[in-house]
Amino acid sequence: MTNYLVVGSGLFGSTFAYEAAKRGNHVKVIEKRDHIAGNIYTKEIDGIQVHQYGAHIFHTSNKEIWEYINQFAEFNRYTNSPVANYKGEIYNLPFNMNTFNKLWGVATPAEAAAKIAEQRQVLGDKTPENLEEQAISLIGTDIYQKLIKGYTEKQWGQKATELPAFIIRRLPVRLTYDNNYFNDTYQGIPIGGYTQIIEKMLASDLIDVETGVDFFDKKQAYIDQYDKVIFTGMIDQFFDYQLGELEYRSLRFETEEMAVDNYQGNAVVNYTDAETPYTRVIEHKHFEFGKGDKNKTIVTKEYPANWSRGDEPYYPINNDKNNRLYKAYRDLASTEPKVVFGGRLGQYRYYDMHQVIHAALQVVKDELQ
Ligand SMILES: Cc1cc2nc3c(=O)[nH]c(=O)nc-3n(C[C@H](O)[C@H](O)[C@H](O)COP(=O)(O)OP(=O)(O)OC[C@H]3O[C@@H](n4cnc5c(N)ncnc54)[C@H](O)[C@@H]3O)c2cc1C
């Protein structure tokens, strides 16, 4: 039997804790926030599950991962079909025949493809050198101007001409009338929210959970006290930023209750102009059909923000410079045999939920089998 310390009660840490306890090991989970579940935390307010850290839609094509998550909750049939609002004009996402029809009046895939090809011509034979050129080369000028430029510049806090092309190496573009954002086989929202999943993962008598506790308050004592540490916080912070700081993007969420049944008619609306300061508006009740008070709705606006130490690091910025620095930290991590680094912050990678579970189960295999 091994005594594990898991730092962080998000999906990575909790999956590991669940599997370790199932095999008879003791697990202590510490979490610096005042609640468990990391960024997938949902809180029930007036019968509505509010996604406190941004809209979370579970999607995967991996049957094993789908079955794995379904042991902790039943999922509804939610299909992610966000719409874009550009100065009051509404377009379907991802870019598909509905978008092209609204924008250009075209009705067939051949007409849409011809329009995109015509608009790409502005680039000539040039290899795209920045995000603007890359977007135009993939989808043409109209969609770039109305649906990509403003949104992306707000999201990254930089001009599209200064952003690297790799950010949108691919764009979901469909020549079918299909508004389903994801190509995956399985998707949905857990009925009753995400927090219950983490509660079930951490329910074992062999798991002891403490919230409001920061690992860095007693870092060395923790490492000495436990046989093994699973660390899901920031890898650069673990090493006291000794090789330099990795960069992140942050977000600010503004949530308000409104005395209406239906504010925007969709769970997710993207604001793609440059002037609106937020990127997305989430209306939580639309994730769960027919739930909640008919006279009330809860809406969250998502504002992108620069990150500096102490802010929530929501998105790793995986450009060449940061990836090189992360690799140097990973090399340093091999000098810490008692510590396994995992999850979105420990592995400095933009993981979706299904990928986090997959990565955690890989560590389970390496560690416990
Ligand atoms: C805005 C947004 C929208 C997203 N939407 C989707 C989506 O639609 N679909 C999807 O599949 N994925 C989505 N994701 C990704 C999803 O949130 C992640 O895959 C998942 O939450 C990562 O789990 P994790 O355990 O690695 O990290 P986290 O959830 O961040 O958990 C890490 C935990 O460690 C804690 N911690 C950190 N440092 C310390 C410390 N020093 N001491 C103690 N505790 C510490 C943190 O407080 C946190 O609770 C989204 C992410 C964001 C930010």
PDB file of N, CA and C in Angstrom, residues 199-292:
ATOM      1  N   GLU A 199     -17.243  14.283  -6.856  1.00  0.00           N
ATOM      2  CA  GLU A 199     -17.634  13.809  -5.509  1.00  0.00           C
ATOM      3  C   GLU A 199     -17.612  12.286  -5.466  1.00  0.00           C
ATOM      4  N   LYS A 200     -18.130  11.657  -6.511  1.00  0.00           N
ATOM      5  CA  LYS A 200     -18.152  10.181  -6.529  1.00  0.00           C
ATOM      6  C   LYS A 200     -16.738   9.625  -6.634  1.00  0.00           C
ATOM      7  N   MET A 201     -15.894  10.288  -7.435  1.00  0.00           N
ATOM      8  CA  MET A 201     -14.512   9.812  -7.563  1.00  0.00           C
ATOM      9  C   MET A 201     -13.773   9.863  -6.222  1.00  0.00           C
ATOM     10  N   LEU A 202     -14.128  10.850  -5.411  1.00  0.00           N
ATOM     11  CA  LEU A 202     -13.376  11.065  -4.166  1.00  0.00           C
ATOM     12  C   LEU A 202     -14.096  10.492  -2.938  1.00  0.00           C
ATOM     13  N   ALA A 203     -15.139   9.669  -3.162  1.00  0.00           N
ATOM     14  CA  ALA A 203     -15.999   9.246  -2.047  1.00  0.00           C
ATOM     15  C   ALA A 203     -15.390   8.139  -1.173  1.00  0.00           C
ATOM     16  N   SER A 204     -14.341   7.470  -1.637  1.00  0.00           N
ATOM     17  CA  SER A 204     -13.804   6.312  -0.902  1.00  0.00           C
ATOM     18  C   SER A 204     -13.329   6.687   0.506  1.00  0.00           C
ATOM     19  N   ASP A 205     -13.463   5.740   1.420  1.00  0.00           N
ATOM     20  CA  ASP A 205     -12.952   5.942   2.794  1.00  0.00           C
ATOM     21  C   ASP A 205     -11.435   6.075   2.795  1.00  0.00           C
ATOM     22  N   LEU A 206     -10.795   5.592   1.745  1.00  0.00           N
ATOM     23  CA  LEU A 206      -9.325   5.662   1.698  1.00  0.00           C
ATOM     24  C   LEU A 206      -8.843   7.034   1.200  1.00  0.00           C
ATOM     25  N   ILE A 207      -9.800   7.899   0.814  1.00  0.00           N
ATOM     26  CA  ILE A 207      -9.415   9.222   0.295  1.00  0.00           C
ATOM     27  C   ILE A 207      -9.805  10.294   1.310  1.00  0.00           C
ATOM     28  N   ASP A 208      -8.828  11.132   1.616  1.00  0.00           N
ATOM     29  CA  ASP A 208      -9.091  12.244   2.536  1.00  0.00           C
ATOM     30  C   ASP A 208      -8.884  13.552   1.755  1.00  0.00           C
ATOM     31  N   VAL A 209      -9.908  14.382   1.719  1.00  0.00           N
ATOM     32  CA  VAL A 209      -9.851  15.605   0.896  1.00  0.00           C
ATOM     33  C   VAL A 209      -9.825  16.839   1.794  1.00  0.00           C
ATOM     34  N   GLU A 210      -8.918  17.745   1.493  1.00  0.00           N
ATOM     35  CA  GLU A 210      -8.883  19.010   2.232  1.00  0.00           C
ATOM     36  C   GLU A 210      -8.862  20.160   1.226  1.00  0.00           C
ATOM     37  N   THR A 211      -9.830  21.061   1.321  1.00  0.00           N
ATOM     38  CA  THR A 211      -9.861  22.222   0.424  1.00  0.00           C
ATOM     39  C   THR A 211      -9.282  23.442   1.146  1.00  0.00           C
ATOM     40  N   GLY A 212      -8.971  24.471   0.375  1.00  0.00           N
ATOM     41  CA  GLY A 212      -8.415  25.696   0.965  1.00  0.00           C
ATOM     42  C   GLY A 212      -6.984  25.509   1.443  1.00  0.00           C
ATOM     43  N   VAL A 213      -6.267  24.538   0.837  1.00  0.00           N
ATOM     44  CA  VAL A 213      -4.885  24.251   1.264  1.00  0.00           C
ATOM     45  C   VAL A 213      -3.947  24.368   0.061  1.00  0.00           C
ATOM     46  N   ASP A 214      -2.932  25.207   0.202  1.00  0.00           N
ATOM     47  CA  ASP A 214      -1.965  25.393  -0.894  1.00  0.00           C
ATOM     48  C   ASP A 214      -0.721  24.551  -0.628  1.00  0.00           C
ATOM     49  N   PHE A 215      -0.395  23.695  -1.588  1.00  0.00           N
ATOM     50  CA  PHE A 215       0.773  22.813  -1.495  1.00  0.00           C
ATOM     51  C   PHE A 215       2.041  23.606  -1.162  1.00  0.00           C
ATOM     52  N   PHE A 216       2.154  24.816  -1.729  1.00  0.00           N
ATOM     53  CA  PHE A 216       3.408  25.561  -1.572  1.00  0.00           C
ATOM     54  C   PHE A 216       3.607  26.116  -0.169  1.00  0.00           C
ATOM     55  N   ASP A 217       2.569  26.067   0.666  1.00  0.00           N
ATOM     56  CA  ASP A 217       2.756  26.502   2.055  1.00  0.00           C
ATOM     57  C   ASP A 217       3.671  25.539   2.811  1.00  0.00           C
ATOM     58  N   LYS A 218       3.702  24.251   2.372  1.00  0.00           N
ATOM     59  CA  LYS A 218       4.526  23.261   3.095  1.00  0.00           C
ATOM     60  C   LYS A 218       5.127  22.271   2.107  1.00  0.00           C
ATOM     61  N   LYS A 219       5.629  22.793   0.992  1.00  0.00           N
ATOM     62  CA  LYS A 219       6.038  21.930  -0.115  1.00  0.00           C
ATOM     63  C   LYS A 219       6.958  20.777   0.335  1.00  0.00           C
ATOM     64  N   GLN A 220       8.080  21.111   0.975  1.00  0.00           N
ATOM     65  CA  GLN A 220       9.057  20.064   1.292  1.00  0.00           C
ATOM     66  C   GLN A 220       8.504  19.079   2.309  1.00  0.00           C
ATOM     67  N   ALA A 221       7.750  19.612   3.283  1.00  0.00           N
ATOM     68  CA  ALA A 221       7.174  18.714   4.301  1.00  0.00           C
ATOM     69  C   ALA A 221       6.242  17.706   3.643  1.00  0.00           C
ATOM     70  N   TYR A 222       5.441  18.157   2.679  1.00  0.00           N
ATOM     71  CA  TYR A 222       4.537  17.235   1.968  1.00  0.00           C
ATOM     72  C   TYR A 222       5.331  16.165   1.226  1.00  0.00           C
ATOM     73  N   ILE A 223       6.375  16.608   0.515  1.00  0.00           N
ATOM     74  CA  ILE A 223       7.150  15.640  -0.276  1.00  0.00           C
ATOM     75  C   ILE A 223       7.781  14.595   0.654  1.00  0.00           C
ATOM     76  N   ASP A 224       8.251  15.073   1.811  1.00  0.00           N
ATOM     77  CA  ASP A 224       8.881  14.139   2.762  1.00  0.00           C
ATOM     78  C   ASP A 224       7.848  13.180   3.357  1.00  0.00           C
ATOM     79  N   GLN A 225       6.644  13.698   3.595  1.00  0.00           N
ATOM     80  CA  GLN A 225       5.629  12.926   4.336  1.00  0.00           C
ATOM     81  C   GLN A 225       4.997  11.791   3.523  1.00  0.00           C
ATOM     82  N   TYR A 226       4.884  11.984   2.220  1.00  0.00           N
ATOM     83  CA  TYR A 226       4.160  10.988   1.401  1.00  0.00           C
ATOM     84  C   TYR A 226       5.126  10.157   0.546  1.00  0.00           C
ATOM     85  N   ASP A 227       4.672   8.943   0.192  1.00  0.00           N
ATOM     86  CA  ASP A 227       5.514   8.081  -0.647  1.00  0.00           C
ATOM     87  C   ASP A 227       5.634   8.671  -2.039  1.00  0.00           C
ATOM     88  N   LYS A 228       4.546   9.247  -2.531  1.00  0.00           N
ATOM     89  CA  LYS A 228       4.506   9.734  -3.905  1.00  0.00           C
ATOM     90  C   LYS A 228       3.559  10.924  -3.991  1.00  0.00           C
ATOM     91  N   VAL A 229       3.906  11.887  -4.839  1.00  0.00           N
ATOM     92  CA  VAL A 229       3.058  13.072  -5.009  1.00  0.00           C
ATOM     93  C   VAL A 229       2.597  13.142  -6.464  1.00  0.00           C
ATOM     94  N   ILE A 230       1.285  13.300  -6.665  1.00  0.00           N
ATOM     95  CA  ILE A 230       0.741  13.559  -8.004  1.00  0.00           C
ATOM     96  C   ILE A 230       0.421  15.047  -8.022  1.00  0.00           C
ATOM     97  N   PHE A 231       1.174  15.799  -8.793  1.00  0.00           N
ATOM     98  CA  PHE A 231       1.066  17.261  -8.749  1.00  0.00           C
ATOM     99  C   PHE A 231       0.369  17.776 -10.005  1.00  0.00           C
ATOM    100  N   THR A 232      -0.792  18.430  -9.842  1.00  0.00           N
ATOM    101  CA  THR A 232      -1.528  18.932 -11.015  1.00  0.00           C
ATOM    102  C   THR A 232      -1.595  20.465 -11.052  1.00  0.00           C
ATOM    103  N   GLY A 233      -0.698  21.112 -10.287  1.00  0.00           N
ATOM    104  CA  GLY A 233      -0.594  22.574 -10.372  1.00  0.00           C
ATOM    105  C   GLY A 233       0.400  22.959 -11.463  1.00  0.00           C
ATOM    106  N   MET A 234       0.859  24.211 -11.429  1.00  0.00           N
ATOM    107  CA  MET A 234       1.756  24.722 -12.475  1.00  0.00           C
ATOM    108  C   MET A 234       3.170  24.179 -12.284  1.00  0.00           C
ATOM    109  N   ILE A 235       3.704  23.579 -13.328  1.00  0.00           N
ATOM    110  CA  ILE A 235       5.029  22.941 -13.227  1.00  0.00           C
ATOM    111  C   ILE A 235       6.117  23.996 -13.003  1.00  0.00           C
ATOM    112  N   ASP A 236       5.964  25.197 -13.583  1.00  0.00           N
ATOM    113  CA  ASP A 236       7.001  26.225 -13.374  1.00  0.00           C
ATOM    114  C   ASP A 236       6.982  26.735 -11.934  1.00  0.00           C
ATOM    115  N   GLN A 237       5.786  26.809 -11.360  1.00  0.00           N
ATOM    116  CA  GLN A 237       5.695  27.243  -9.962  1.00  0.00           C
ATOM    117  C   GLN A 237       6.316  26.201  -9.039  1.00  0.00           C
ATOM    118  N   PHE A 238       6.136  24.914  -9.363  1.00  0.00           N
ATOM    119  CA  PHE A 238       6.709  23.847  -8.536  1.00  0.00           C
ATOM    120  C   PHE A 238       8.219  24.071  -8.380  1.00  0.00           C
ATOM    121  N   PHE A 239       8.852  24.487  -9.479  1.00  0.00           N
ATOM    122  CA  PHE A 239      10.305  24.691  -9.441  1.00  0.00           C
ATOM    123  C   PHE A 239      10.662  26.150  -9.184  1.00  0.00           C
ATOM    124  N   ASP A 240       9.725  26.859  -8.561  1.00  0.00           N
ATOM    125  CA  ASP A 240       9.952  28.258  -8.178  1.00  0.00           C
ATOM    126  C   ASP A 240      10.411  29.111  -9.371  1.00  0.00           C
ATOM    127  N   TYR A 241       9.905  28.819 -10.535  1.00  0.00           N
ATOM    128  CA  TYR A 241      10.157  29.582 -11.769  1.00  0.00           C
ATOM    129  C   TYR A 241      11.655  29.707 -12.076  1.00  0.00           C
ATOM    130  N   GLN A 242      12.448  28.731 -11.609  1.00  0.00           N
ATOM    131  CA  GLN A 242      13.912  28.888 -11.706  1.00  0.00           C
ATOM    132  C   GLN A 242      14.430  28.949 -13.145  1.00  0.00           C
ATOM    133  N   LEU A 243      13.686  28.392 -14.109  1.00  0.00           N
ATOM    134  CA  LEU A 243      14.137  28.475 -15.505  1.00  0.00           C
ATOM    135  C   LEU A 243      13.411  29.593 -16.252  1.00  0.00           C
ATOM    136  N   GLY A 244      12.503  30.269 -15.584  1.00  0.00           N
ATOM    137  CA  GLY A 244      11.698  31.320 -16.227  1.00  0.00           C
ATOM    138  C   GLY A 244      10.224  30.991 -16.111  1.00  0.00           C
ATOM    139  N   GLU A 245       9.383  31.956 -16.493  1.00  0.00           N
ATOM    140  CA  GLU A 245       7.931  31.795 -16.365  1.00  0.00           C
ATOM    141  C   GLU A 245       7.305  31.268 -17.648  1.00  0.00           C
ATOM    142  N   LEU A 246       6.484  30.260 -17.540  1.00  0.00           N
ATOM    143  CA  LEU A 246       5.642  29.866 -18.679  1.00  0.00           C
ATOM    144  C   LEU A 246       4.510  30.889 -18.789  1.00  0.00           C
ATOM    145  N   GLU A 247       3.975  31.056 -20.003  1.00  0.00           N
ATOM    146  CA  GLU A 247       2.908  32.046 -20.172  1.00  0.00           C
ATOM    147  C   GLU A 247       1.543  31.369 -20.257  1.00  0.00           C
ATOM    148  N   TYR A 248       0.541  32.071 -19.767  1.00  0.00           N
ATOM    149  CA  TYR A 248      -0.837  31.584 -19.789  1.00  0.00           C
ATOM    150  C   TYR A 248      -1.760  32.726 -20.202  1.00  0.00           C
ATOM    151  N   ARG A 249      -2.977  32.377 -20.636  1.00  0.00           N
ATOM    152  CA  ARG A 249      -4.044  33.375 -20.774  1.00  0.00           C
ATOM    153  C   ARG A 249      -5.022  33.151 -19.633  1.00  0.00           C
ATOM    154  N   SER A 250      -5.576  34.228 -19.151  1.00  0.00           N
ATOM    155  CA  SER A 250      -6.549  34.093 -18.082  1.00  0.00           C
ATOM    156  C   SER A 250      -7.930  34.516 -18.576  1.00  0.00           C
ATOM    157  N   LEU A 251      -8.923  34.396 -17.720  1.00  0.00           N
ATOM    158  CA  LEU A 251     -10.299  34.758 -18.057  1.00  0.00           C
ATOM    159  C   LEU A 251     -10.930  35.401 -16.831  1.00  0.00           C
ATOM    160  N   ARG A 252     -11.912  36.229 -17.089  1.00  0.00           N
ATOM    161  CA  ARG A 252     -12.727  36.778 -15.997  1.00  0.00           C
ATOM    162  C   ARG A 252     -14.175  36.431 -16.336  1.00  0.00           C
ATOM    163  N   PHE A 253     -14.897  35.928 -15.348  1.00  0.00           N
ATOM    164  CA  PHE A 253     -16.294  35.548 -15.587  1.00  0.00           C
ATOM    165  C   PHE A 253     -17.221  36.495 -14.830  1.00  0.00           C
ATOM    166  N   GLU A 254     -18.255  36.965 -15.509  1.00  0.00           N
ATOM    167  CA  GLU A 254     -19.276  37.804 -14.864  1.00  0.00           C
ATOM    168  C   GLU A 254     -20.602  37.081 -14.986  1.00  0.00           C
ATOM    169  N   THR A 255     -21.148  36.663 -13.843  1.00  0.00           N
ATOM    170  CA  THR A 255     -22.398  35.896 -13.875  1.00  0.00           C
ATOM    171  C   THR A 255     -23.537  36.736 -13.323  1.00  0.00           C
ATOM    172  N   GLU A 256     -24.681  36.730 -14.003  1.00  0.00           N
ATOM    173  CA  GLU A 256     -25.840  37.461 -13.478  1.00  0.00           C
ATOM    174  C   GLU A 256     -27.123  36.663 -13.673  1.00  0.00           C
ATOM    175  N   GLU A 257     -28.039  36.890 -12.731  1.00  0.00           N
ATOM    176  CA  GLU A 257     -29.371  36.277 -12.842  1.00  0.00           C
ATOM    177  C   GLU A 257     -30.284  37.253 -13.539  1.00  0.00           C
ATOM    178  N   MET A 258     -31.142  36.760 -14.410  1.00  0.00           N
ATOM    179  CA  MET A 258     -32.088  37.640 -15.099  1.00  0.00           C
ATOM    180  C   MET A 258     -33.496  37.105 -14.911  1.00  0.00           C
ATOM    181  N   ALA A 259     -34.445  38.019 -14.843  1.00  0.00           N
ATOM    182  CA  ALA A 259     -35.839  37.618 -14.601  1.00  0.00           C
ATOM    183  C   ALA A 259     -36.560  37.332 -15.921  1.00  0.00           C
ATOM    184  N   VAL A 260     -35.940  36.491 -16.754  1.00  0.00           N
ATOM    185  CA  VAL A 260     -36.588  36.057 -17.996  1.00  0.00           C
ATOM    186  C   VAL A 260     -36.395  34.545 -18.132  1.00  0.00           C
ATOM    187  N   ASP A 261     -37.253  33.927 -18.920  1.00  0.00           N
ATOM    188  CA  ASP A 261     -37.125  32.478 -19.101  1.00  0.00           C
ATOM    189  C   ASP A 261     -35.953  32.157 -20.013  1.00  0.00           C
ATOM    190  N   ASN A 262     -35.823  32.940 -21.094  1.00  0.00           N
ATOM    191  CA  ASN A 262     -34.893  32.564 -22.160  1.00  0.00           C
ATOM    192  C   ASN A 262     -34.230  33.834 -22.694  1.00  0.00           C
ATOM    193  N   TYR A 263     -32.980  34.048 -22.360  1.00  0.00           N
ATOM    194  CA  TYR A 263     -32.304  35.309 -22.707  1.00  0.00           C
ATOM    195  C   TYR A 263     -31.763  35.322 -24.132  1.00  0.00           C
ATOM    196  N   GLN A 264     -31.075  34.235 -24.533  1.00  0.00           N
ATOM    197  CA  GLN A 264     -30.423  34.282 -25.844  1.00  0.00           C
ATOM    198  C   GLN A 264     -30.737  33.083 -26.745  1.00  0.00           C
ATOM    199  N   GLY A 265     -31.547  32.147 -26.262  1.00  0.00           N
ATOM    200  CA  GLY A 265     -32.018  31.066 -27.127  1.00  0.00           C
ATOM    201  C   GLY A 265     -30.994  29.993 -27.435  1.00  0.00           C
ATOM    202  N   ASN A 266     -29.825  30.063 -26.806  1.00  0.00           N
ATOM    203  CA  ASN A 266     -28.784  29.056 -27.050  1.00  0.00           C
ATOM    204  C   ASN A 266     -27.847  29.045 -25.840  1.00  0.00           C
ATOM    205  N   ALA A 267     -27.202  27.890 -25.590  1.00  0.00           N
ATOM    206  CA  ALA A 267     -26.289  27.838 -24.435  1.00  0.00           C
ATOM    207  C   ALA A 267     -25.072  28.734 -24.645  1.00  0.00           C
ATOM    208  N   VAL A 268     -24.537  28.749 -25.866  1.00  0.00           N
ATOM    209  CA  VAL A 268     -23.290  29.483 -26.110  1.00  0.00           C
ATOM    210  C   VAL A 268     -23.452  30.425 -27.304  1.00  0.00           C
ATOM    211  N   VAL A 269     -23.201  31.717 -27.068  1.00  0.00           N
ATOM    212  CA  VAL A 269     -23.175  32.682 -28.171  1.00  0.00           C
ATOM    213  C   VAL A 269     -21.801  33.358 -28.157  1.00  0.00           C
ATOM    214  N   ASN A 270     -21.095  33.279 -29.281  1.00  0.00           N
ATOM    215  CA  ASN A 270     -19.777  33.918 -29.408  1.00  0.00           C
ATOM    216  C   ASN A 270     -19.955  35.327 -29.967  1.00  0.00           C
ATOM    217  N   TYR A 271     -19.341  36.303 -29.347  1.00  0.00           N
ATOM    218  CA  TYR A 271     -19.374  37.684 -29.868  1.00  0.00           C
ATOM    219  C   TYR A 271     -18.088  37.921 -30.649  1.00  0.00           C
ATOM    220  N   THR A 272     -18.223  38.023 -31.973  1.00  0.00           N
ATOM    221  CA  THR A 272     -17.037  37.953 -32.822  1.00  0.00           C
ATOM    222  C   THR A 272     -16.543  39.317 -33.300  1.00  0.00           C
ATOM    223  N   ASP A 273     -17.215  40.396 -32.873  1.00  0.00           N
ATOM    224  CA  ASP A 273     -16.698  41.726 -33.241  1.00  0.00           C
ATOM    225  C   ASP A 273     -15.612  42.137 -32.249  1.00  0.00           C
ATOM    226  N   ALA A 274     -14.826  43.136 -32.617  1.00  0.00           N
ATOM    227  CA  ALA A 274     -13.717  43.564 -31.755  1.00  0.00           C
ATOM    228  C   ALA A 274     -14.212  44.450 -30.610  1.00  0.00           C
ATOM    229  N   GLU A 275     -15.344  45.135 -30.798  1.00  0.00           N
ATOM    230  CA  GLU A 275     -15.789  46.145 -29.834  1.00  0.00           C
ATOM    231  C   GLU A 275     -16.374  45.541 -28.560  1.00  0.00           C
ATOM    232  N   THR A 276     -17.150  44.462 -28.681  1.00  0.00           N
ATOM    233  CA  THR A 276     -17.729  43.830 -27.480  1.00  0.00           C
ATOM    234  C   THR A 276     -16.569  43.246 -26.664  1.00  0.00           C
ATOM    235  N   PRO A 277     -16.449  43.611 -25.372  1.00  0.00           N
ATOM    236  CA  PRO A 277     -15.242  43.202 -24.645  1.00  0.00           C
ATOM    237  C   PRO A 277     -15.198  41.718 -24.264  1.00  0.00           C
ATOM    238  N   TYR A 278     -16.342  41.048 -24.257  1.00  0.00           N
ATOM    239  CA  TYR A 278     -16.335  39.625 -23.911  1.00  0.00           C
ATOM    240  C   TYR A 278     -16.356  38.781 -25.192  1.00  0.00           C
ATOM    241  N   THR A 279     -15.918  37.527 -25.048  1.00  0.00           N
ATOM    242  CA  THR A 279     -15.903  36.640 -26.218  1.00  0.00           C
ATOM    243  C   THR A 279     -17.157  35.774 -26.287  1.00  0.00           C
ATOM    244  N   ARG A 280     -17.630  35.352 -25.103  1.00  0.00           N
ATOM    245  CA  ARG A 280     -18.766  34.412 -25.149  1.00  0.00           C
ATOM    246  C   ARG A 280     -19.785  34.772 -24.080  1.00  0.00           C
ATOM    247  N   VAL A 281     -21.038  34.460 -24.353  1.00  0.00           N
ATOM    248  CA  VAL A 281     -22.071  34.526 -23.324  1.00  0.00           C
ATOM    249  C   VAL A 281     -22.687  33.130 -23.209  1.00  0.00           C
ATOM    250  N   ILE A 282     -22.686  32.633 -21.985  1.00  0.00           N
ATOM    251  CA  ILE A 282     -23.213  31.289 -21.711  1.00  0.00           C
ATOM    252  C   ILE A 282     -24.552  31.436 -21.000  1.00  0.00           C
ATOM    253  N   GLU A 283     -25.582  30.797 -21.490  1.00  0.00           N
ATOM    254  CA  GLU A 283     -26.856  30.738 -20.760  1.00  0.00           C
ATOM    255  C   GLU A 283     -27.025  29.298 -20.298  1.00  0.00           C
ATOM    256  N   HIS A 284     -26.757  29.097 -18.998  1.00  0.00           N
ATOM    257  CA  HIS A 284     -26.537  27.742 -18.475  1.00  0.00           C
ATOM    258  C   HIS A 284     -27.738  26.813 -18.598  1.00  0.00           C
ATOM    259  N   LYS A 285     -28.975  27.349 -18.507  1.00  0.00           N
ATOM    260  CA  LYS A 285     -30.127  26.439 -18.486  1.00  0.00           C
ATOM    261  C   LYS A 285     -30.278  25.676 -19.808  1.00  0.00           C
ATOM    262  N   HIS A 286     -29.703  26.203 -20.895  1.00  0.00           N
ATOM    263  CA  HIS A 286     -29.845  25.509 -22.185  1.00  0.00           C
ATOM    264  C   HIS A 286     -28.972  24.254 -22.297  1.00  0.00           C
ATOM    265  N   PHE A 287     -28.063  24.070 -21.320  1.00  0.00           N
ATOM    266  CA  PHE A 287     -27.309  22.807 -21.315  1.00  0.00           C
ATOM    267  C   PHE A 287     -28.198  21.651 -20.859  1.00  0.00           C
ATOM    268  N   GLU A 288     -29.246  22.011 -20.088  1.00  0.00           N
ATOM    269  CA  GLU A 288     -30.123  20.977 -19.513  1.00  0.00           C
ATOM    270  C   GLU A 288     -31.546  21.323 -19.888  1.00  0.00           C
ATOM    271  N   PHE A 289     -32.056  20.613 -20.825  1.00  0.00           N
ATOM    272  CA  PHE A 289     -33.344  20.967 -21.442  1.00  0.00           C
ATOM    273  C   PHE A 289     -34.483  21.027 -20.433  1.00  0.00           C
ATOM    274  N   GLY A 290     -35.158  22.187 -20.424  1.00  0.00           N
ATOM    275  CA  GLY A 290     -36.385  22.308 -19.628  1.00  0.00           C
ATOM    276  C   GLY A 290     -36.172  22.423 -18.135  1.00  0.00           C
ATOM    277  N   LYS A 291     -34.909  22.516 -17.686  1.00  0.00           N
ATOM    278  CA  LYS A 291     -34.654  22.623 -16.245  1.00  0.00           C
ATOM    279  C   LYS A 291     -34.723  24.081 -15.805  1.00  0.00           C
ATOM    280  N   GLY A 292     -34.987  24.295 -14.531  1.00  0.00           N
ATOM    281  CA  GLY A 292     -34.916  25.644 -13.969  1.00  0.00           C
ATOM    282  C   GLY A 292     -36.243  26.367 -13.996  1.00  0.00           C
TER     283      GLY A 292
END
